Amino acid sequence: MADAELRRPEPATAAGPPAEPLDPARLAEGGLRLEVDGAVATVTLARPERRNAMTFATWRGLAAIGRSLPPEVRVVVLRGDGPSFSAGIDLSMFSGGGGEGFPSGEDDEAGDRFIAELQEGYTWLRRPEIVTVAAVHGHAIGGGFQLALACDIRIAADDTRFCMKEPALGLVPDLTGTKPLVEIVGVNRALELCLTARTVDAAEAARLGLVERVVPAGGLDEAVAALTAELLAVNAGAAVATKRLLLEAPQNTLDEQRAAERREQLGRLRELSAALRG
Ligand code: ACO
């Protein structure tokens, strides 16, 4: 029997890594707001006057939120205040705004560490202990589009416009967006979208699989609340184990995935029979 078949899954509870205290000043600096209500955390991009444009502080603030989430949180909703989800990187940063420069690219190690730290703002959204929902409206551009792509489920108002703008600015998308983009639409469509930096409206996004649900613009909050209730109605342990299983699937062979299914199911059966025994 292969090692993979013998390995037990982590206990399938909703508890994630230990929470770190959150510095409110850090959130405000990044134009972020966090509300936690029981099992639901809502992260709001809150610089509507700049269409929720993002700075280094925003990405570091998102990473800090990921480290601070209480273990009882099962669903995390990301949303934007004002007319847009996010207009992507704050363009004033290219002319020295925000007080911190970009790495020059001359010191590879330092530059790599710098970008990796910013990417942490997005990677925690894949943790199996939580389901992440991007509630998107208006515009989701560049880093904003990538933030939506980092989430498990995208629910979009019918006025949403997506755009992967980075190549038009001489950059590449580096906030973890290229992998989900290619997994969803394939390499060729991803190339076409990125290298033309064209806009994709909500209807096309739904056709391409870039969003799971499209709702009328005025009904986004209500639709997100309904989706959240659906997600919370599912057994918490099964949700964690299923997300872990589904995240493994694209990299696994069929045999590896069958083994993973058996492993996770045995974990579920152990937990369910322990619960029955009281
Ligand atoms: N960075 C900094 N400020 C911004 C940004 C941004 N990315 N986007 C909008 N703003 C500011 C505008 O300068 C404007 O400020 P002002 O009121 O002082 O003039 C205010 O937000 C409102 O913007 P408008 O353009 O008036 O709003 P509108 O709703 O008409 O358009 C849109 C919104 C489409 C998002 C437009 O602002 C836009 O195209 N922004 C730039 C998007 C962009 O190129 N982002 C970079 C992506 S690449 C990456 O993320 C790595």
mmCIF file of C-alpha atoms and ligand atoms in Angstrom:
data_model
loop_
_atom_site.group_PDB
_atom_site.id
_atom_site.type_symbol
_atom_site.label_atom_id
_atom_site.label_comp_id
_atom_site.label_asym_id
_atom_site.label_seq_id
_atom_site.Cartn_x
_atom_site.Cartn_y
_atom_site.Cartn_z
ATOM 1 C CA MET A 1 0.000 0.000 0.000
ATOM 2 C CA ALA A 2 1.364 3.454 -0.893
ATOM 3 C CA ASP A 3 2.313 5.965 1.794
ATOM 4 C CA ALA A 4 -0.430 8.288 0.608
ATOM 5 C CA GLU A 5 -3.014 5.626 1.379
ATOM 6 C CA LEU A 6 -1.781 5.123 4.933
ATOM 7 C CA ARG A 7 -1.511 8.800 5.845
ATOM 8 C CA ARG A 8 -4.357 10.010 8.031
ATOM 9 C CA PRO A 9 -5.921 13.362 7.189
ATOM 10 C CA GLU A 10 -5.667 16.193 9.669
ATOM 11 C CA PRO A 11 -8.724 16.208 11.951
ATOM 12 C CA ALA A 12 -11.570 17.629 9.845
ATOM 13 C CA THR A 13 -12.636 20.443 12.129
ATOM 14 C CA ALA A 14 -13.226 24.060 11.233
ATOM 15 C CA ALA A 15 -10.258 25.151 13.377
ATOM 16 C CA GLY A 16 -7.389 26.697 11.411
ATOM 17 C CA PRO A 17 -3.929 27.686 12.626
ATOM 18 C CA PRO A 18 -3.739 29.613 15.929
ATOM 19 C CA ALA A 19 -5.063 33.174 15.550
ATOM 20 C CA GLU A 20 -2.692 36.152 15.903
ATOM 21 C CA PRO A 21 -3.897 39.481 17.350
ATOM 22 C CA LEU A 22 -4.835 42.008 14.676
ATOM 23 C CA ASP A 23 -3.539 45.574 14.740
ATOM 24 C CA PRO A 24 -6.500 47.858 13.790
ATOM 25 C CA ALA A 25 -4.088 50.602 12.625
ATOM 26 C CA ARG A 26 -2.630 48.153 10.130
ATOM 27 C CA LEU A 27 -6.081 47.489 8.652
ATOM 28 C CA ALA A 28 -6.983 51.161 8.418
ATOM 29 C CA GLU A 29 -3.679 51.918 6.687
ATOM 30 C CA GLY A 30 -4.503 49.265 4.093
ATOM 31 C CA GLY A 31 -8.053 50.587 3.534
ATOM 32 C CA LEU A 32 -9.569 47.433 5.010
ATOM 33 C CA ARG A 33 -12.338 46.618 7.451
ATOM 34 C CA LEU A 34 -12.976 43.285 9.155
ATOM 35 C CA GLU A 35 -16.241 42.225 10.772
ATOM 36 C CA VAL A 36 -16.589 38.837 12.424
ATOM 37 C CA ASP A 37 -20.056 37.585 13.270
ATOM 38 C CA GLY A 38 -19.877 34.037 14.622
ATOM 39 C CA ALA A 39 -18.897 31.723 11.782
ATOM 40 C CA VAL A 40 -18.825 34.495 9.149
ATOM 41 C CA ALA A 41 -16.039 37.017 8.620
ATOM 42 C CA THR A 42 -16.539 39.889 6.196
ATOM 43 C CA VAL A 43 -13.491 41.637 4.786
ATOM 44 C CA THR A 44 -14.331 44.956 3.147
ATOM 45 C CA LEU A 45 -12.094 46.908 0.799
ATOM 46 C CA ALA A 46 -12.927 50.333 2.133
ATOM 47 C CA ARG A 47 -11.355 53.111 0.032
ATOM 48 C CA PRO A 48 -14.347 53.818 -2.225
ATOM 49 C CA GLU A 49 -13.054 57.292 -3.092
ATOM 50 C CA ARG A 50 -10.125 55.515 -4.821
ATOM 51 C CA ARG A 51 -12.344 52.668 -6.102
ATOM 52 C CA ASN A 52 -10.698 50.432 -3.475
ATOM 53 C CA ALA A 53 -7.304 50.701 -5.117
ATOM 54 C CA MET A 54 -4.761 48.554 -3.303
ATOM 55 C CA THR A 55 -1.378 49.395 -1.794
ATOM 56 C CA PHE A 56 1.343 47.286 -0.205
ATOM 57 C CA ALA A 57 -0.440 48.018 3.093
ATOM 58 C CA THR A 58 -3.644 46.482 1.696
ATOM 59 C CA TRP A 59 -1.916 43.227 0.813
ATOM 60 C CA ARG A 60 -0.079 43.094 4.142
ATOM 61 C CA GLY A 61 -3.359 43.871 5.918
ATOM 62 C CA LEU A 62 -5.080 41.004 4.093
ATOM 63 C CA ALA A 63 -2.274 38.667 5.183
ATOM 64 C CA ALA A 64 -2.679 39.863 8.786
ATOM 65 C CA ILE A 65 -6.432 39.182 8.603
ATOM 66 C CA GLY A 66 -5.657 35.640 7.442
ATOM 67 C CA ARG A 67 -3.412 35.111 10.465
ATOM 68 C CA SER A 68 -5.916 36.608 12.898
ATOM 69 C CA LEU A 69 -9.115 34.747 11.996
ATOM 70 C CA PRO A 70 -10.798 33.130 14.995
ATOM 71 C CA PRO A 71 -11.057 29.336 14.593
ATOM 72 C CA GLU A 72 -14.879 29.410 14.617
ATOM 73 C CA VAL A 73 -14.943 31.287 11.298
ATOM 74 C CA ARG A 74 -16.119 29.010 8.466
ATOM 75 C CA VAL A 75 -17.029 31.478 5.700
ATOM 76 C CA VAL A 76 -15.071 34.574 4.682
ATOM 77 C CA VAL A 77 -16.742 37.099 2.383
ATOM 78 C CA LEU A 78 -14.642 39.667 0.504
ATOM 79 C CA ARG A 79 -16.488 42.738 -0.721
ATOM 80 C CA GLY A 80 -15.879 46.326 -1.737
ATOM 81 C CA ASP A 81 -17.448 49.583 -0.545
ATOM 82 C CA GLY A 82 -18.708 52.070 -3.156
ATOM 83 C CA PRO A 83 -19.066 51.642 -6.922
ATOM 84 C CA SER A 84 -16.276 49.069 -7.472
ATOM 85 C CA PHE A 85 -14.945 45.873 -5.908
ATOM 86 C CA SER A 86 -11.395 47.069 -6.631
ATOM 87 C CA ALA A 87 -9.567 49.086 -9.286
ATOM 88 C CA GLY A 88 -6.391 47.073 -8.564
ATOM 89 C CA ILE A 89 -3.053 48.532 -7.632
ATOM 90 C CA ASP A 90 -3.049 52.157 -6.535
ATOM 91 C CA LEU A 91 -1.556 53.835 -9.591
ATOM 92 C CA SER A 92 -0.064 56.618 -7.457
ATOM 93 C CA MET A 93 2.438 54.017 -6.199
ATOM 94 C CA PHE A 94 4.156 54.146 -9.580
ATOM 95 C CA SER A 95 5.001 57.784 -8.922
ATOM 96 C CA GLY A 96 6.237 57.276 -5.371
ATOM 97 C CA GLY A 97 2.836 57.437 -3.571
ATOM 98 C CA GLY A 98 2.480 55.304 -0.442
ATOM 99 C CA GLY A 99 6.006 56.148 0.650
ATOM 100 C CA GLU A 100 7.503 52.792 -0.267
ATOM 101 C CA GLY A 101 9.162 51.944 -3.545
ATOM 102 C CA PHE A 102 8.953 48.788 -5.633
ATOM 103 C CA PRO A 103 11.901 46.400 -5.482
ATOM 104 C CA SER A 104 14.302 47.301 -8.289
ATOM 105 C CA GLY A 105 14.703 43.701 -9.401
ATOM 106 C CA GLU A 106 18.483 43.923 -8.937
ATOM 107 C CA ASP A 107 18.536 41.945 -5.682
ATOM 108 C CA ASP A 108 16.619 38.804 -6.624
ATOM 109 C CA GLU A 109 16.423 37.377 -3.119
ATOM 110 C CA ALA A 110 15.146 40.558 -1.505
ATOM 111 C CA GLY A 111 12.666 41.107 -4.352
ATOM 112 C CA ASP A 112 11.442 37.540 -4.090
ATOM 113 C CA ARG A 113 10.864 37.893 -0.326
ATOM 114 C CA PHE A 114 9.079 41.216 -0.867
ATOM 115 C CA ILE A 115 6.604 39.811 -3.391
ATOM 116 C CA ALA A 116 6.126 36.567 -1.421
ATOM 117 C CA GLU A 117 5.063 38.627 1.600
ATOM 118 C CA LEU A 118 2.455 40.467 -0.492
ATOM 119 C CA GLN A 119 1.195 37.186 -1.980
ATOM 120 C CA GLU A 120 0.467 35.994 1.579
ATOM 121 C CA GLY A 121 -2.483 38.384 1.453
ATOM 122 C CA TYR A 122 -4.065 36.055 -1.088
ATOM 123 C CA THR A 123 -2.794 32.537 -0.328
ATOM 124 C CA TRP A 124 -4.612 32.079 3.006
ATOM 125 C CA LEU A 125 -7.935 32.286 1.169
ATOM 126 C CA ARG A 126 -7.293 28.714 -0.054
ATOM 127 C CA ARG A 127 -7.097 27.253 3.476
ATOM 128 C CA PRO A 128 -9.421 24.241 3.736
ATOM 129 C CA GLU A 129 -10.763 25.371 7.121
ATOM 130 C CA ILE A 130 -12.688 28.229 5.476
ATOM 131 C CA VAL A 131 -14.773 28.785 2.361
ATOM 132 C CA THR A 132 -14.022 32.131 0.763
ATOM 133 C CA VAL A 133 -16.568 34.086 -1.254
ATOM 134 C CA ALA A 134 -15.744 37.085 -3.447
ATOM 135 C CA ALA A 135 -18.777 39.361 -3.709
ATOM 136 C CA VAL A 136 -17.837 41.344 -6.793
ATOM 137 C CA HIS A 137 -19.456 44.397 -8.368
ATOM 138 C CA GLY A 138 -18.514 47.350 -10.557
ATOM 139 C CA HIS A 139 -14.888 46.735 -11.472
ATOM 140 C CA ALA A 140 -12.441 43.978 -10.527
ATOM 141 C CA ILE A 141 -9.190 45.035 -12.165
ATOM 142 C CA GLY A 142 -5.658 43.647 -11.852
ATOM 143 C CA GLY A 143 -4.985 42.879 -8.201
ATOM 144 C CA GLY A 144 -8.751 43.125 -7.601
ATOM 145 C CA PHE A 145 -9.471 40.469 -10.232
ATOM 146 C CA GLN A 146 -6.731 38.306 -8.717
ATOM 147 C CA LEU A 147 -8.279 38.707 -5.256
ATOM 148 C CA ALA A 148 -11.578 37.396 -6.633
ATOM 149 C CA LEU A 149 -9.698 34.529 -8.312
ATOM 150 C CA ALA A 150 -8.069 33.594 -4.983
ATOM 151 C CA CYS A 151 -11.514 32.938 -3.486
ATOM 152 C CA ASP A 152 -13.361 29.626 -3.681
ATOM 153 C CA ILE A 153 -16.612 31.061 -5.024
ATOM 154 C CA ARG A 154 -17.224 34.254 -6.978
ATOM 155 C CA ILE A 155 -20.664 35.811 -6.911
ATOM 156 C CA ALA A 156 -20.935 38.810 -9.195
ATOM 157 C CA ALA A 157 -23.400 41.630 -9.669
ATOM 158 C CA ASP A 158 -24.478 41.834 -13.305
ATOM 159 C CA ASP A 159 -22.664 45.198 -13.646
ATOM 160 C CA THR A 160 -19.233 43.677 -12.937
ATOM 161 C CA ARG A 161 -16.326 44.185 -15.333
ATOM 162 C CA PHE A 162 -13.186 42.099 -14.944
ATOM 163 C CA CYS A 163 -9.824 43.026 -16.427
ATOM 164 C CA MET A 164 -6.317 41.574 -16.031
ATOM 165 C CA LYS A 165 -4.566 44.860 -16.661
ATOM 166 C CA GLU A 166 -1.022 44.059 -15.482
ATOM 167 C CA PRO A 167 0.623 43.335 -18.885
ATOM 168 C CA ALA A 168 -0.726 46.629 -20.228
ATOM 169 C CA LEU A 169 1.256 48.322 -17.441
ATOM 170 C CA GLY A 170 4.422 46.352 -18.201
ATOM 171 C CA LEU A 171 3.878 43.910 -15.304
ATOM 172 C CA VAL A 172 2.717 40.330 -14.870
ATOM 173 C CA PRO A 173 -0.144 39.213 -12.622
ATOM 174 C CA ASP A 174 1.806 38.084 -9.521
ATOM 175 C CA LEU A 175 -0.790 37.980 -6.761
ATOM 176 C CA THR A 176 -1.521 34.256 -7.208
ATOM 177 C CA GLY A 177 -4.003 34.852 -10.050
ATOM 178 C CA THR A 178 -2.358 33.051 -12.957
ATOM 179 C CA LYS A 179 -2.932 29.536 -11.596
ATOM 180 C CA PRO A 180 -6.677 29.799 -10.924
ATOM 181 C CA LEU A 181 -7.134 31.754 -14.164
ATOM 182 C CA VAL A 182 -5.525 28.998 -16.231
ATOM 183 C CA GLU A 183 -7.302 26.252 -14.287
ATOM 184 C CA ILE A 184 -10.645 27.897 -14.975
ATOM 185 C CA VAL A 185 -10.352 29.116 -18.570
ATOM 186 C CA GLY A 186 -7.331 27.214 -19.971
ATOM 187 C CA VAL A 187 -3.981 28.570 -21.171
ATOM 188 C CA ASN A 188 -5.213 29.948 -24.499
ATOM 189 C CA ARG A 189 -8.123 31.957 -23.120
ATOM 190 C CA ALA A 190 -5.946 33.139 -20.221
ATOM 191 C CA LEU A 191 -3.372 34.382 -22.736
ATOM 192 C CA GLU A 192 -6.010 36.157 -24.746
ATOM 193 C CA LEU A 193 -7.469 37.852 -21.651
ATOM 194 C CA CYS A 194 -4.112 38.886 -20.168
ATOM 195 C CA LEU A 195 -2.304 39.945 -23.330
ATOM 196 C CA THR A 196 -5.164 42.063 -24.603
ATOM 197 C CA ALA A 197 -6.017 43.311 -21.078
ATOM 198 C CA ARG A 198 -9.570 43.428 -22.325
ATOM 199 C CA THR A 199 -12.666 43.762 -20.186
ATOM 200 C CA VAL A 200 -14.908 40.777 -19.478
ATOM 201 C CA ASP A 201 -18.459 41.544 -18.427
ATOM 202 C CA ALA A 202 -20.440 39.466 -15.923
ATOM 203 C CA ALA A 203 -22.318 37.494 -18.574
ATOM 204 C CA GLU A 204 -19.104 36.456 -20.333
ATOM 205 C CA ALA A 205 -17.432 35.765 -16.976
ATOM 206 C CA ALA A 206 -20.248 33.355 -16.164
ATOM 207 C CA ARG A 207 -19.885 31.648 -19.570
ATOM 208 C CA LEU A 208 -16.128 31.258 -19.006
ATOM 209 C CA GLY A 209 -16.642 29.882 -15.485
ATOM 210 C CA LEU A 210 -14.933 32.892 -13.896
ATOM 211 C CA VAL A 211 -17.951 33.443 -11.655
ATOM 212 C CA GLU A 212 -20.237 30.875 -10.113
ATOM 213 C CA ARG A 213 -23.322 33.072 -9.716
ATOM 214 C CA VAL A 214 -24.475 36.329 -11.346
ATOM 215 C CA VAL A 215 -27.184 38.369 -9.624
ATOM 216 C CA PRO A 216 -28.872 41.726 -10.266
ATOM 217 C CA ALA A 217 -26.661 44.586 -9.035
ATOM 218 C CA GLY A 218 -29.107 45.660 -6.327
ATOM 219 C CA GLY A 219 -29.392 42.130 -4.942
ATOM 220 C CA LEU A 220 -25.737 41.286 -4.277
ATOM 221 C CA ASP A 221 -25.802 41.559 -0.462
ATOM 222 C CA GLU A 222 -28.944 39.462 -0.231
ATOM 223 C CA ALA A 223 -27.520 36.833 -2.591
ATOM 224 C CA VAL A 224 -24.284 36.663 -0.576
ATOM 225 C CA ALA A 225 -26.268 36.215 2.651
ATOM 226 C CA ALA A 226 -28.247 33.371 1.033
ATOM 227 C CA LEU A 227 -25.080 31.689 -0.262
ATOM 228 C CA THR A 228 -23.434 32.025 3.158
ATOM 229 C CA ALA A 229 -26.435 30.365 4.813
ATOM 230 C CA GLU A 230 -26.251 27.494 2.288
ATOM 231 C CA LEU A 231 -22.547 27.012 3.019
ATOM 232 C CA LEU A 232 -23.059 27.044 6.789
ATOM 233 C CA ALA A 233 -25.848 24.463 6.557
ATOM 234 C CA VAL A 234 -23.329 21.800 5.520
ATOM 235 C CA ASN A 235 -21.525 19.739 8.197
ATOM 236 C CA ALA A 236 -18.400 21.720 9.175
ATOM 237 C CA GLY A 237 -16.011 18.758 9.201
ATOM 238 C CA ALA A 238 -17.292 17.498 5.857
ATOM 239 C CA ALA A 239 -16.840 20.968 4.359
ATOM 240 C CA VAL A 240 -13.183 21.105 5.450
ATOM 241 C CA ALA A 241 -12.431 17.585 4.234
ATOM 242 C CA THR A 242 -14.222 18.144 0.916
ATOM 243 C CA LYS A 243 -12.400 21.393 0.168
ATOM 244 C CA ARG A 244 -9.078 19.697 0.971
ATOM 245 C CA LEU A 245 -10.003 16.827 -1.356
ATOM 246 C CA LEU A 246 -11.122 19.061 -4.213
ATOM 247 C CA LEU A 247 -8.012 21.241 -3.951
ATOM 248 C CA GLU A 248 -5.819 18.156 -4.372
ATOM 249 C CA ALA A 249 -7.721 16.837 -7.377
ATOM 250 C CA PRO A 250 -6.083 18.821 -10.223
ATOM 251 C CA GLN A 251 -2.558 17.714 -9.237
ATOM 252 C CA ASN A 252 -3.405 14.077 -8.436
ATOM 253 C CA THR A 253 -3.574 11.054 -10.705
ATOM 254 C CA LEU A 254 -6.828 9.093 -10.527
ATOM 255 C CA ASP A 255 -5.207 6.553 -8.214
ATOM 256 C CA GLU A 256 -3.854 9.259 -5.925
ATOM 257 C CA GLN A 257 -7.228 10.943 -5.848
ATOM 258 C CA ARG A 258 -9.046 7.652 -5.133
ATOM 259 C CA ALA A 259 -6.641 7.122 -2.220
ATOM 260 C CA ALA A 260 -7.292 10.664 -0.994
ATOM 261 C CA GLU A 261 -11.068 10.044 -1.146
ATOM 262 C CA ARG A 262 -10.704 6.864 0.929
ATOM 263 C CA ARG A 263 -8.492 8.629 3.451
ATOM 264 C CA GLU A 264 -10.844 11.566 3.881
ATOM 265 C CA GLN A 265 -13.906 9.308 4.047
ATOM 266 C CA LEU A 266 -12.365 7.174 6.772
ATOM 267 C CA GLY A 267 -11.693 10.391 8.691
ATOM 268 C CA ARG A 268 -15.332 11.360 8.293
ATOM 269 C CA LEU A 269 -16.565 7.910 9.335
ATOM 270 C CA ARG A 270 -14.358 7.943 12.439
ATOM 271 C CA GLU A 271 -15.710 11.355 13.412
ATOM 272 C CA LEU A 272 -19.337 10.471 12.680
ATOM 273 C CA SER A 273 -19.199 7.210 14.633
ATOM 274 C CA ALA A 274 -17.491 8.959 17.559
ATOM 275 C CA ALA A 275 -20.337 11.515 17.525
ATOM 276 C CA LEU A 276 -22.949 8.692 17.464
ATOM 277 C CA ARG A 277 -21.294 7.008 20.445
ATOM 278 C CA GLY A 278 -21.634 10.381 22.200
HETATM 279 N N1 ACO B 1 -5.287 53.864 -8.337
HETATM 280 C C1 ACO B 1 -5.419 55.088 -7.771
HETATM 281 N N2 ACO B 1 -6.545 55.824 -7.891
HETATM 282 C C2 ACO B 1 -7.573 55.305 -8.578
HETATM 283 C C3 ACO B 1 -7.503 54.038 -9.180
HETATM 284 C C4 ACO B 1 -6.290 53.288 -9.037
HETATM 285 N N3 ACO B 1 -6.129 52.055 -9.535
HETATM 286 N N4 ACO B 1 -8.657 53.777 -9.816
HETATM 287 C C5 ACO B 1 -9.448 54.849 -9.607
HETATM 288 N N5 ACO B 1 -8.786 55.780 -8.867
HETATM 289 C C6 ACO B 1 -9.258 57.096 -8.446
HETATM 290 C C7 ACO B 1 -9.349 58.060 -9.617
HETATM 291 O O1 ACO B 1 -8.101 58.655 -9.874
HETATM 292 C C8 ACO B 1 -10.391 59.028 -9.137
HETATM 293 O O2 ACO B 1 -9.784 59.951 -8.271
HETATM 294 P P1 ACO B 1 -10.246 61.517 -8.283
HETATM 295 O O3 ACO B 1 -11.665 61.489 -7.794
HETATM 296 O O4 ACO B 1 -9.288 62.148 -7.336
HETATM 297 O O5 ACO B 1 -10.126 61.968 -9.696
HETATM 298 C C9 ACO B 1 -11.332 58.159 -8.285
HETATM 299 O O6 ACO B 1 -10.581 56.976 -7.963
HETATM 300 C C10 ACO B 1 -12.555 57.715 -9.053
HETATM 301 O O7 ACO B 1 -12.119 57.149 -10.269
HETATM 302 P P2 ACO B 1 -12.936 57.353 -11.651
HETATM 303 O O8 ACO B 1 -12.047 56.927 -12.755
HETATM 304 O O9 ACO B 1 -13.479 58.738 -11.693
HETATM 305 O O10 ACO B 1 -14.121 56.335 -11.383
HETATM 306 P P3 ACO B 1 -14.969 55.524 -12.434
HETATM 307 O O11 ACO B 1 -15.997 54.821 -11.617
HETATM 308 O O12 ACO B 1 -15.401 56.399 -13.560
HETATM 309 O O13 ACO B 1 -13.954 54.439 -13.071
HETATM 310 C C11 ACO B 1 -12.348 52.666 -12.990
HETATM 311 C C12 ACO B 1 -13.516 53.386 -12.281
HETATM 312 C C13 ACO B 1 -12.826 51.990 -14.264
HETATM 313 C C14 ACO B 1 -11.881 51.622 -11.974
HETATM 314 C C15 ACO B 1 -11.224 53.660 -13.347
HETATM 315 O O14 ACO B 1 -10.984 54.476 -12.215
HETATM 316 C C16 ACO B 1 -9.910 53.002 -13.731
HETATM 317 O O15 ACO B 1 -9.767 52.540 -14.852
HETATM 318 N N6 ACO B 1 -8.950 52.978 -12.796
HETATM 319 C C17 ACO B 1 -7.594 52.452 -13.070
HETATM 320 C C18 ACO B 1 -7.583 50.945 -13.067
HETATM 321 C C19 ACO B 1 -6.188 50.387 -13.265
HETATM 322 O O16 ACO B 1 -5.540 50.606 -14.270
HETATM 323 N N7 ACO B 1 -5.692 49.645 -12.247
HETATM 324 C C20 ACO B 1 -4.390 48.991 -12.282
HETATM 325 C C21 ACO B 1 -4.599 47.501 -12.476
HETATM 326 S S1 ACO B 1 -3.093 46.584 -12.602
HETATM 327 C C22 ACO B 1 -2.783 45.955 -11.066
HETATM 328 O O17 ACO B 1 -3.629 45.906 -10.226
HETATM 329 C C23 ACO B 1 -1.392 45.393 -10.756
#
